[in-house]
Tab-separated table of C-alpha atoms in Angstrom:
chain	number	residue	atom	x	y	z
X	1	MET	CA	132.626	117.555	159.072
X	2	LYS	CA	136.047	116.846	160.539
X	3	PHE	CA	136.517	114.020	158.063
X	4	VAL	CA	135.383	116.207	155.173
X	5	GLU	CA	137.925	118.848	156.128
X	6	THR	CA	140.644	116.202	156.359
X	7	LEU	CA	139.691	114.918	152.927
X	8	LYS	CA	139.651	118.411	151.470
X	9	LEU	CA	143.090	119.366	152.806
X	10	SER	CA	144.630	116.068	151.732
X	11	LEU	CA	143.367	116.172	148.144
X	12	LEU	CA	144.075	119.866	147.735
X	13	ALA	CA	147.673	119.242	148.778
X	14	GLY	CA	147.921	116.840	145.841
X	15	ALA	CA	146.229	119.314	143.499
X	16	LEU	CA	148.635	122.086	144.505
X	17	ALA	CA	151.520	119.811	143.558
X	18	GLY	CA	150.706	120.862	139.967
X	19	LEU	CA	150.474	118.957	136.772
X	20	PHE	CA	153.217	116.276	136.688
X	21	CYS	CA	154.945	117.975	139.610
X	22	GLY	CA	158.537	116.925	140.286
X	23	GLN	CA	158.785	118.009	143.962
X	24	ALA	CA	157.682	116.124	147.029
X	25	VAL	CA	154.566	117.577	148.655
X	26	ALA	CA	153.387	116.599	152.097
X	27	GLY	CA	150.288	114.477	152.381
X	28	ARG	CA	149.212	111.089	151.151
X	29	CYS	CA	147.705	112.481	147.941
X	30	THR	CA	150.989	113.836	146.583
X	31	ASP	CA	151.808	112.913	142.994
X	32	ASP	CA	154.912	110.857	142.285
X	33	VAL	CA	157.642	112.253	140.071
X	34	VAL	CA	156.737	112.051	136.378
X	35	PRO	CA	157.730	114.173	133.382
X	36	PRO	CA	156.213	117.659	133.286
X	37	PRO	CA	153.976	118.310	130.296
X	38	LYS	CA	156.377	120.170	128.066
X	39	SER	CA	156.908	119.806	124.368
X	40	GLY	CA	159.890	118.817	122.261
X	41	ALA	CA	163.225	118.049	123.862
X	42	LYS	CA	162.140	119.386	127.266
X	43	ALA	CA	159.351	116.844	127.432
X	44	ALA	CA	161.746	114.074	126.536
X	45	ALA	CA	164.225	115.023	129.241
X	46	ALA	CA	161.697	115.597	131.982
X	47	THR	CA	162.386	112.547	134.146
X	48	PRO	CA	165.905	112.125	135.523
X	49	ALA	CA	167.568	108.731	135.642
X	50	PRO	CA	167.079	107.163	139.077
X	51	ASP	CA	169.962	105.969	141.248
X	52	THR	CA	172.671	107.651	139.168
X	53	GLU	CA	175.024	110.288	140.509
X	54	ALA	CA	176.078	111.636	137.103
X	55	PRO	CA	173.730	110.330	134.402
X	56	LEU	CA	175.062	110.277	130.875
X	57	ASP	CA	173.606	112.721	128.402
X	58	PRO	CA	170.778	111.282	126.239
X	59	MET	CA	172.774	111.110	122.987
X	60	THR	CA	175.580	109.222	124.704
X	61	GLN	CA	173.064	106.764	126.123
X	62	LEU	CA	171.560	106.164	122.683
X	63	ARG	CA	175.029	105.598	121.245
X	64	LEU	CA	175.847	103.122	123.989
X	65	ILE	CA	172.600	101.254	123.294
X	66	ALA	CA	173.427	101.037	119.582
X	67	ARG	CA	177.043	99.963	120.079
X	68	GLU	CA	176.280	97.398	122.744
X	69	ALA	CA	173.417	95.917	120.729
X	70	ALA	CA	175.619	95.619	117.625
X	71	ARG	CA	178.512	94.190	119.638
X	72	ARG	CA	176.449	91.544	121.414
X	73	SER	CA	174.289	90.439	118.492
X	74	ALA	CA	175.213	87.011	117.132
X	75	GLU	CA	173.157	87.840	114.043
X	76	VAL	CA	175.342	90.869	113.330
X	77	GLY	CA	178.460	88.810	114.010
X	78	ALA	CA	177.327	86.114	111.583
X	79	ALA	CA	176.601	88.711	108.876
X	80	LYS	CA	180.047	90.258	109.324
X	81	LEU	CA	181.673	86.825	109.063
X	82	LEU	CA	179.818	86.224	105.794
X	83	ALA	CA	181.128	89.564	104.519
X	84	GLU	CA	184.674	88.564	105.477
X	85	ALA	CA	184.201	85.203	103.759
X	86	ALA	CA	183.095	87.028	100.591
X	87	ASP	CA	186.339	89.042	100.703
X	88	TYR	CA	188.344	85.814	100.813
X	89	ASP	CA	186.324	84.464	97.888
X	90	LEU	CA	187.372	87.562	95.967
X	91	GLU	CA	191.027	87.013	96.856
X	92	GLU	CA	190.714	83.399	95.663
X	93	THR	CA	189.412	84.539	92.279
X	94	LYS	CA	192.106	87.212	91.960
X	95	GLY	CA	194.706	84.484	92.478
X	96	GLY	CA	193.889	83.185	89.002
X	97	ARG	CA	195.748	86.153	87.503
X	98	TYR	CA	199.100	84.842	88.705
X	99	PRO	CA	201.152	81.912	87.349
X	100	GLN	CA	200.269	78.627	88.970
X	101	VAL	CA	203.320	76.762	90.234
X	102	SER	CA	203.258	73.161	91.411
X	103	VAL	CA	205.760	70.463	92.209
X	104	SER	CA	205.229	66.700	92.150
X	105	GLY	CA	207.346	63.623	92.683
X	106	THR	CA	207.220	59.812	92.578
X	107	VAL	CA	209.396	57.021	93.871
X	108	GLY	CA	209.043	53.233	93.578
X	109	PRO	CA	210.055	50.105	91.670
X	110	GLY	CA	209.477	50.004	87.934
X	111	ARG	CA	210.590	48.523	84.649
X	112	THR	CA	210.607	49.773	81.060
X	113	GLN	CA	210.642	47.409	78.024
X	114	VAL	CA	211.118	48.248	74.339
X	115	ASP	CA	210.307	45.435	71.856
X	116	GLY	CA	210.451	42.967	74.710
X	117	VAL	CA	213.885	44.112	75.781
X	118	THR	CA	214.165	45.562	79.255
X	119	THR	CA	215.812	48.932	79.055
X	120	GLN	CA	215.265	50.131	82.615
X	121	LYS	CA	214.422	48.418	85.849
X	122	GLY	CA	214.778	48.912	89.534
X	123	THR	CA	213.839	51.799	91.732
X	124	GLN	CA	212.696	54.828	89.804
X	125	SER	CA	212.194	58.352	91.153
X	126	ASN	CA	211.514	61.761	89.698
X	127	VAL	CA	210.620	65.303	90.655
X	128	SER	CA	208.642	67.611	88.375
X	129	LEU	CA	208.194	71.363	88.490
X	130	ASN	CA	205.215	72.739	86.575
X	131	VAL	CA	204.423	76.386	85.827
X	132	SER	CA	201.357	77.543	83.890
X	133	SER	CA	199.371	80.697	83.378
X	134	ASN	CA	196.536	82.085	81.330
X	135	LEU	CA	197.254	83.919	78.084
X	136	TYR	CA	193.747	84.646	76.874
X	137	ASP	CA	190.323	83.721	78.265
X	138	GLY	CA	188.020	86.177	76.500
X	139	GLY	CA	187.727	88.281	79.668
X	140	ARG	CA	186.343	85.426	81.776
X	141	LEU	CA	188.668	85.983	84.747
X	142	ASN	CA	187.985	89.729	84.793
X	143	ARG	CA	184.253	89.118	84.818
X	144	LEU	CA	184.566	86.541	87.584
X	145	THR	CA	186.616	89.028	89.608
X	146	GLU	CA	183.907	91.658	89.131
X	147	TRP	CA	181.302	89.098	90.184
X	148	ARG	CA	183.165	88.238	93.374
X	149	SER	CA	183.859	91.899	94.124
X	150	GLN	CA	180.191	92.799	93.787
X	151	LEU	CA	179.157	89.830	95.925
X	152	ALA	CA	181.603	91.006	98.590
X	153	GLY	CA	180.054	94.488	98.441
X	154	SER	CA	176.581	93.013	98.684
X	155	ALA	CA	177.631	91.015	101.753
X	156	LYS	CA	178.950	94.180	103.429
X	157	TYR	CA	175.698	96.008	102.741
X	158	GLY	CA	173.819	92.969	104.041
X	159	ALA	CA	175.809	93.096	107.285
X	160	ALA	CA	174.953	96.803	107.607
X	161	VAL	CA	171.250	96.032	107.032
X	162	THR	CA	171.344	93.367	109.741
X	163	GLN	CA	173.077	95.743	112.152
X	164	GLU	CA	170.504	98.449	111.433
X	165	GLN	CA	167.677	96.059	112.273
X	166	VAL	CA	169.328	95.152	115.573
X	167	VAL	CA	170.011	98.794	116.507
X	168	LEU	CA	166.434	99.827	115.661
X	169	GLU	CA	165.086	96.973	117.782
X	170	ALA	CA	167.297	98.025	120.708
X	171	VAL	CA	166.245	101.687	120.525
X	172	THR	CA	162.526	100.962	120.137
X	173	THR	CA	162.682	98.426	122.982
X	174	ALA	CA	164.291	101.026	125.246
X	175	LEU	CA	161.551	103.493	124.274
X	176	GLU	CA	158.828	100.959	125.058
X	177	ARG	CA	160.397	100.290	128.446
X	178	ASN	CA	160.245	104.014	129.199
X	179	ARG	CA	156.649	104.208	127.973
X	180	PHE	CA	155.377	101.559	130.389
X	181	ARG	CA	157.516	102.833	133.249
X	182	LEU	CA	155.907	106.240	132.918
X	183	GLN	CA	152.472	104.684	132.574
X	184	ALA	CA	153.087	102.785	135.811
X	185	GLN	CA	154.058	106.042	137.535
X	186	VAL	CA	150.870	107.743	136.392
X	187	TYR	CA	148.722	104.808	137.494
X	188	GLN	CA	150.561	104.766	140.825
X	189	GLN	CA	149.661	108.423	141.367
X	190	TYR	CA	146.063	107.680	140.441
X	191	ALA	CA	146.022	104.775	142.900
X	192	ARG	CA	147.423	107.041	145.627
X	193	LYS	CA	144.664	109.563	144.946
X	194	MET	CA	142.030	106.856	145.212
X	195	SER	CA	143.646	105.447	148.340
X	196	CYS	CA	143.530	108.883	149.913
X	197	LEU	CA	139.889	109.261	148.909
X	198	VAL	CA	138.981	105.811	150.229
X	199	GLU	CA	140.650	106.510	153.564
X	200	ALA	CA	138.758	109.768	153.962
X	201	LEU	CA	135.438	108.199	152.899
X	202	GLU	CA	135.880	105.392	155.409
X	203	GLY	CA	135.854	108.002	158.146
X	204	ILE	CA	132.845	109.753	156.602
X	205	VAL	CA	130.858	106.512	156.214
X	206	ALA	CA	131.577	105.661	159.826
X	207	GLU	CA	129.508	108.739	160.698
X	208	ASP	CA	127.051	108.643	157.760
X	209	LYS	CA	126.055	105.144	156.603
X	210	GLY	CA	124.062	106.584	153.722
X	211	ARG	CA	127.267	107.350	151.840
X	212	ALA	CA	128.477	103.740	151.750
X	213	SER	CA	127.886	103.532	147.987
X	214	GLU	CA	130.446	106.289	147.487
X	215	LEU	CA	133.020	104.275	149.403
X	216	VAL	CA	132.285	101.184	147.302
X	217	GLN	CA	132.731	103.182	144.112
X	218	ALA	CA	136.033	104.655	145.334
X	219	ARG	CA	137.352	101.235	146.331
X	220	LYS	CA	136.331	99.815	142.962
X	221	THR	CA	138.179	102.574	141.094
X	222	GLN	CA	141.218	102.137	143.340
X	223	ALA	CA	141.320	98.407	142.597
X	224	GLN	CA	140.954	98.983	138.858
X	225	THR	CA	143.738	101.552	138.929
X	226	GLU	CA	146.034	99.188	140.823
X	227	LEU	CA	145.326	96.506	138.214
X	228	SER	CA	146.279	98.929	135.440
X	229	ARG	CA	149.435	99.880	137.333
X	230	ASP	CA	150.404	96.250	137.839
X	231	ALA	CA	149.790	95.527	134.156
X	232	ALA	CA	152.045	98.427	133.156
X	233	LEU	CA	154.728	97.235	135.582
X	234	ALA	CA	154.490	93.719	134.168
X	235	GLN	CA	154.848	95.066	130.634
X	236	SER	CA	157.839	97.129	131.745
X	237	ARG	CA	159.504	94.090	133.343
X	238	GLN	CA	158.940	91.919	130.294
X	239	ILE	CA	160.361	94.570	127.989
X	240	GLU	CA	163.274	94.990	130.397
X	241	PHE	CA	164.058	91.285	129.966
X	242	ARG	CA	164.109	91.734	126.185
X	243	LEU	CA	166.291	94.819	126.482
X	244	ARG	CA	168.779	92.980	128.692
X	245	LYS	CA	169.016	90.231	126.102
X	246	ILE	CA	169.869	92.840	123.477
X	247	ILE	CA	172.285	95.101	125.393
X	248	GLY	CA	173.178	93.083	128.492
X	249	ASP	CA	173.015	93.908	132.206
X	250	LYS	CA	176.004	96.220	132.533
X	251	LEU	CA	174.561	99.193	130.672
X	252	ALA	CA	172.608	101.378	133.121
X	253	LEU	CA	170.193	103.666	131.299
X	254	GLY	CA	168.352	106.730	132.494
X	255	GLU	CA	164.894	107.818	131.432
X	256	GLY	CA	165.955	110.751	129.232
X	257	ILE	CA	167.110	108.865	126.145
X	258	THR	CA	164.271	110.380	124.114
X	259	VAL	CA	165.724	113.901	123.880
X	260	PRO	CA	167.533	113.464	120.518
X	261	LEU	CA	164.452	111.773	119.046
X	262	ALA	CA	162.216	114.760	119.743
X	263	ALA	CA	163.456	116.340	116.482
X	264	VAL	CA	161.849	114.664	113.473
X	265	PRO	CA	164.154	114.598	110.405
X	266	GLU	CA	162.941	116.223	107.209
X	267	ILE	CA	161.081	113.854	104.914
X	268	GLY	CA	162.824	115.191	101.796
X	269	GLU	CA	166.263	114.411	103.208
X	270	ILE	CA	165.160	110.940	104.288
X	271	ASN	CA	163.801	110.222	100.793
X	272	ARG	CA	167.134	111.239	99.284
X	273	GLN	CA	168.933	108.926	101.680
X	274	ILE	CA	166.630	106.019	100.808
X	275	GLU	CA	168.032	105.937	97.266
X	276	PHE	CA	171.454	105.046	98.655
X	277	GLY	CA	170.481	103.130	101.767
X	278	ASN	CA	172.211	99.894	102.646
X	279	ASP	CA	169.288	97.701	101.599
X	280	ALA	CA	168.974	99.485	98.238
X	281	GLN	CA	172.710	99.255	97.641
X	282	GLN	CA	172.647	95.567	98.524
X	283	LEU	CA	170.078	94.855	95.812
X	284	ARG	CA	171.988	96.970	93.274
X	285	THR	CA	175.231	95.102	93.886
X	286	GLN	CA	173.415	91.766	93.712
X	287	ALA	CA	172.007	92.708	90.303
X	288	ASP	CA	175.411	93.888	89.083
X	289	ALA	CA	176.991	90.676	90.358
X	290	MET	CA	174.551	88.500	88.438
X	291	GLU	CA	175.172	90.487	85.254
X	292	SER	CA	178.930	90.051	85.676
X	293	TYR	CA	178.486	86.327	86.194
X	294	ALA	CA	176.389	86.064	83.046
X	295	LYS	CA	179.171	87.797	81.107
X	296	ALA	CA	181.749	85.458	82.653
X	297	VAL	CA	179.741	82.447	81.420
X	298	VAL	CA	179.670	83.876	77.883
X	299	ALA	CA	183.400	84.660	78.000
X	300	GLY	CA	184.110	81.104	79.127
X	301	GLN	CA	182.829	79.815	75.802
X	302	LYS	CA	185.548	81.646	73.881
X	303	PRO	CA	188.917	79.975	73.158
X	304	GLN	CA	191.001	79.548	76.292
X	305	LEU	CA	194.781	79.871	75.829
X	306	ASN	CA	197.302	78.886	78.496
X	307	TRP	CA	201.076	78.538	78.501
X	308	ALA	CA	202.840	75.845	80.491
X	309	LEU	CA	206.397	74.898	81.387
X	310	SER	CA	207.451	71.695	83.098
X	311	LYS	CA	210.838	70.323	84.150
X	312	THR	CA	211.445	66.763	85.364
X	313	GLU	CA	214.531	65.297	87.027
X	314	GLY	CA	214.761	61.663	88.085
X	315	LEU	CA	216.581	58.336	88.431
X	316	ALA	CA	215.668	55.080	86.726
X	317	GLY	CA	217.858	52.478	88.337
X	318	SER	CA	221.352	53.894	87.994
X	319	ALA	CA	220.480	56.081	85.004
X	320	LYS	CA	219.767	59.767	85.416
X	321	VAL	CA	216.688	61.034	83.551
X	322	SER	CA	216.060	64.686	82.746
X	323	SER	CA	213.405	66.327	80.584
X	324	TRP	CA	211.571	69.603	80.090
X	325	GLN	CA	208.650	70.797	78.064
X	326	ALA	CA	207.143	74.200	77.207
X	327	GLY	CA	204.187	75.141	75.082
X	328	VAL	CA	200.806	76.731	74.643
X	329	SER	CA	197.533	74.878	75.067
X	330	VAL	CA	194.248	75.856	73.452
X	331	SER	CA	190.809	74.660	74.435
X	332	TYR	CA	187.453	75.469	72.908
X	333	SER	CA	184.083	73.971	73.609
X	334	LEU	CA	182.266	72.971	70.450
X	335	PHE	CA	179.067	71.765	72.102
X	336	ASN	CA	177.990	71.458	75.733
X	337	GLY	CA	174.274	70.857	75.418
X	338	PHE	CA	173.476	74.602	75.637
X	339	SER	CA	174.382	74.586	79.334
X	340	ASP	CA	176.362	77.809	78.916
X	341	LYS	CA	173.378	79.600	77.447
X	342	ALA	CA	171.126	78.325	80.239
X	343	ALA	CA	173.603	79.467	82.905
X	344	SER	CA	173.896	82.918	81.319
X	345	MET	CA	170.117	83.321	81.052
X	346	ALA	CA	169.632	82.213	84.657
X	347	ALA	CA	172.123	84.836	85.854
X	348	ASN	CA	170.431	87.551	83.797
X	349	LYS	CA	167.022	86.579	85.200
X	350	ARG	CA	168.389	86.824	88.744
X	351	ALA	CA	169.791	90.261	87.932
X	352	GLU	CA	166.419	91.419	86.609
X	353	SER	CA	164.720	89.980	89.681
X	354	ALA	CA	167.043	92.012	91.922
X	355	ARG	CA	166.260	95.156	89.892
X	356	GLN	CA	162.544	94.626	90.358
X	357	GLN	CA	163.023	93.987	94.072
X	358	LEU	CA	164.918	97.270	94.270
X	359	ALA	CA	162.076	99.143	92.563
X	360	GLU	CA	159.558	97.609	94.958
X	361	LEU	CA	161.783	98.370	97.953
X	362	LEU	CA	162.128	102.026	97.021
X	363	SER	CA	158.404	102.375	96.346
X	364	SER	CA	157.533	100.757	99.677
X	365	LYS	CA	160.043	102.830	101.638
X	366	PHE	CA	158.893	106.108	100.092
X	367	ALA	CA	155.308	105.262	101.049
X	368	ARG	CA	156.387	104.102	104.492
X	369	THR	CA	158.398	107.280	105.032
X	370	ALA	CA	155.342	109.446	104.344
X	371	GLU	CA	153.315	107.350	106.780
X	372	VAL	CA	155.932	107.371	109.546
X	373	TYR	CA	156.589	111.094	109.110
X	374	ASP	CA	152.892	111.759	109.550
X	375	ILE	CA	152.809	109.570	112.663
X	376	ALA	CA	155.840	111.326	114.148
X	377	THR	CA	154.679	114.891	113.512
X	378	THR	CA	151.041	114.344	114.456
X	379	SER	CA	151.945	112.402	117.610
X	380	LEU	CA	154.312	115.081	118.884
X	381	GLU	CA	151.837	117.807	117.915
X	382	ARG	CA	149.111	115.890	119.732
X	383	ALA	CA	151.346	115.710	122.802
X	384	LYS	CA	151.733	119.499	122.736
X	385	ARG	CA	147.978	119.926	122.559
X	386	TYR	CA	147.527	117.532	125.477
X	387	VAL	CA	149.527	120.000	127.594
X	388	ASP	CA	146.825	122.665	127.293
X	389	VAL	CA	144.082	120.099	127.790
X	390	LEU	CA	145.811	118.782	130.914
X	391	ARG	CA	146.061	122.261	132.390
X	392	ASP	CA	142.326	122.715	131.911
X	393	SER	CA	141.693	119.218	133.218
X	394	GLU	CA	143.647	120.056	136.372
X	395	LYS	CA	141.451	123.088	136.919
X	396	VAL	CA	138.284	121.094	136.264
X	397	ARG	CA	139.112	118.388	138.795
X	398	ASN	CA	140.072	120.997	141.417
X	399	PHE	CA	136.842	122.926	140.856
X	400	THR	CA	134.821	119.714	140.885
X	401	PHE	CA	136.348	118.631	144.168
X	402	GLN	CA	135.788	122.031	145.752
X	403	GLN	CA	132.146	122.098	144.647
X	404	TRP	CA	131.645	118.600	146.061
X	405	SER	CA	133.504	119.021	149.354
X	406	GLN	CA	132.638	122.618	150.196
X	407	LEU	CA	129.385	123.460	148.444
X	408	GLY	CA	127.797	120.049	148.036
X	409	LYS	CA	126.896	120.848	144.416
X	410	ARG	CA	128.677	117.853	142.916
X	411	SER	CA	128.497	114.156	143.685
X	412	LEU	CA	131.439	111.887	144.404
X	413	PHE	CA	130.848	110.337	141.007
X	414	ASP	CA	131.600	113.718	139.407
X	415	VAL	CA	134.846	113.855	141.366
X	416	MET	CA	135.757	110.324	140.318
X	417	SER	CA	134.933	111.114	136.695
X	418	SER	CA	137.141	114.193	136.652
X	419	GLU	CA	140.014	112.251	138.218
X	420	ALA	CA	139.624	109.403	135.737
X	421	ASP	CA	139.520	111.854	132.839
X	422	HIS	CA	142.613	113.686	134.097
X	423	PHE	CA	144.773	110.613	134.571
X	424	GLY	CA	143.504	109.156	131.308
X	425	LEU	CA	144.768	112.294	129.575
X	426	ARG	CA	148.134	111.883	131.254
X	427	ILE	CA	148.385	108.327	129.929
X	428	ALA	CA	147.410	109.582	126.470
X	429	TYR	CA	150.109	112.266	126.739
X	430	VAL	CA	152.781	109.687	127.569
X	431	ASN	CA	151.641	107.482	124.686
X	432	ALA	CA	151.568	110.368	122.210
X	433	LEU	CA	155.118	111.376	123.120
X	434	HIS	CA	156.494	107.866	122.791
X	435	ASP	CA	154.603	107.237	119.566
X	436	GLY	CA	156.349	110.318	118.200
X	437	PHE	CA	159.759	109.274	119.505
X	438	ALA	CA	159.428	105.762	118.064
X	439	ALA	CA	158.321	107.146	114.683
X	440	SER	CA	161.261	109.577	114.706
X	441	ALA	CA	163.650	106.653	115.250
X	442	GLN	CA	161.992	104.735	112.410
X	443	MET	CA	162.348	107.761	110.125
X	444	ARG	CA	166.095	107.821	110.674
X	445	SER	CA	166.266	104.066	110.181
X	446	LEU	CA	164.439	104.340	106.843
X	447	GLY	CA	167.030	106.829	105.597
X	448	SER	CA	170.769	106.436	106.070
X	449	GLY	CA	170.071	104.497	109.255
X	450	LEU	CA	170.250	104.816	113.023
X	451	SER	CA	173.633	103.084	112.908
X	452	VAL	CA	175.099	105.892	110.787
X	453	TRP	CA	173.584	108.485	113.121
X	454	LEU	CA	174.632	106.820	116.372
X	455	MET	CA	177.829	105.091	115.222
X	456	PRO	CA	179.319	107.350	112.527
X	457	GLU	CA	182.714	105.756	112.997
X	458	GLN	CA	181.425	102.531	111.408
X	459	LYS	CA	181.135	102.445	107.643
X	460	PRO	CA	179.587	99.663	105.519
């Protein structure tokens, strides 16, 4: 009976710690620190960041994750360089509006004959200055400028899309790290409970060999729980490696980054934002660019008028040579094998393709938004309901243990079942919360974007 009393006091000390208790309680069966079962922002902020004297607030941590991920990403850097290159392409096209000035020169021996009579011989040299500009091109240069401008806009939106993907990956990876860390804590508590039970049963079996099967069952459950804990720790480590690749080693994060994600944005507002999201705007500008290019091809088939002025100064032997010329040149293509028509049609087809891609994108995102919104709201609602279930589960396992240890009305297997059910509910609670947080982050990403929310100082 001494061992039974020891077992009873030890396990009851753990039970009195309360559901997800955050204070140390004496005894080997004390729960570790895990988030208390609260709903909304309180549930998200339940676990403090370890080893930090003054942890940053959750929103600041999320902003640091987003900024560091965007800063370190080579993919984002490459996309931004492409956007800058598109700006320079635009400047190159705009340069066609200005007069083109060039200078050329030659020097070397030469001879000039007229009717077999040498008129000039010896070293000849000259310098020419040429100036030319466009008078009329049917609007070709304007259309090309529009084309380049729209391509530059598309490249900027593309860079924003790439950054959004990187930021979303960083945030969801941080959430997954927290998920498995909390799972490992729950499994560790479960393992401690089983260890306490095994230790007590070892003493009981030493006095009563007929209860050896109970000890075997407790050891089996303890081993299974330790395997689950080790698996969660391994998952947490592997995700930590991925997170370090994304944001580096210098950024120390706490566990409470989920607080801002506890509020799910309204689906109507997200749907309005989808219409003008970076990916939608990218496809629109691509379509507009192709239409402008098609118009530039058509304009290029109209008469092209240019004016030119040239001045040449030189020496032919000892004679000084000087000349100048000014005039207007006209060019017009009579037949080019219908290549202009083919180029224009190809550009129009690409524009129509981009329009259809935009329609499909919007349709898919509207459907995806409804799905993700449902996941977010139902997951967080399910987490709230788990709170009540966990309170009842705590009572059930305490009553079951008391009936087994004091009244002998329950078997050890009933005790083990109630413990397994209780800790299984705690794992389900952690998963429901993080499913909701991840869906909330995806909702914001589907709209104007996490980058706009976390880095409002950056504009596409």
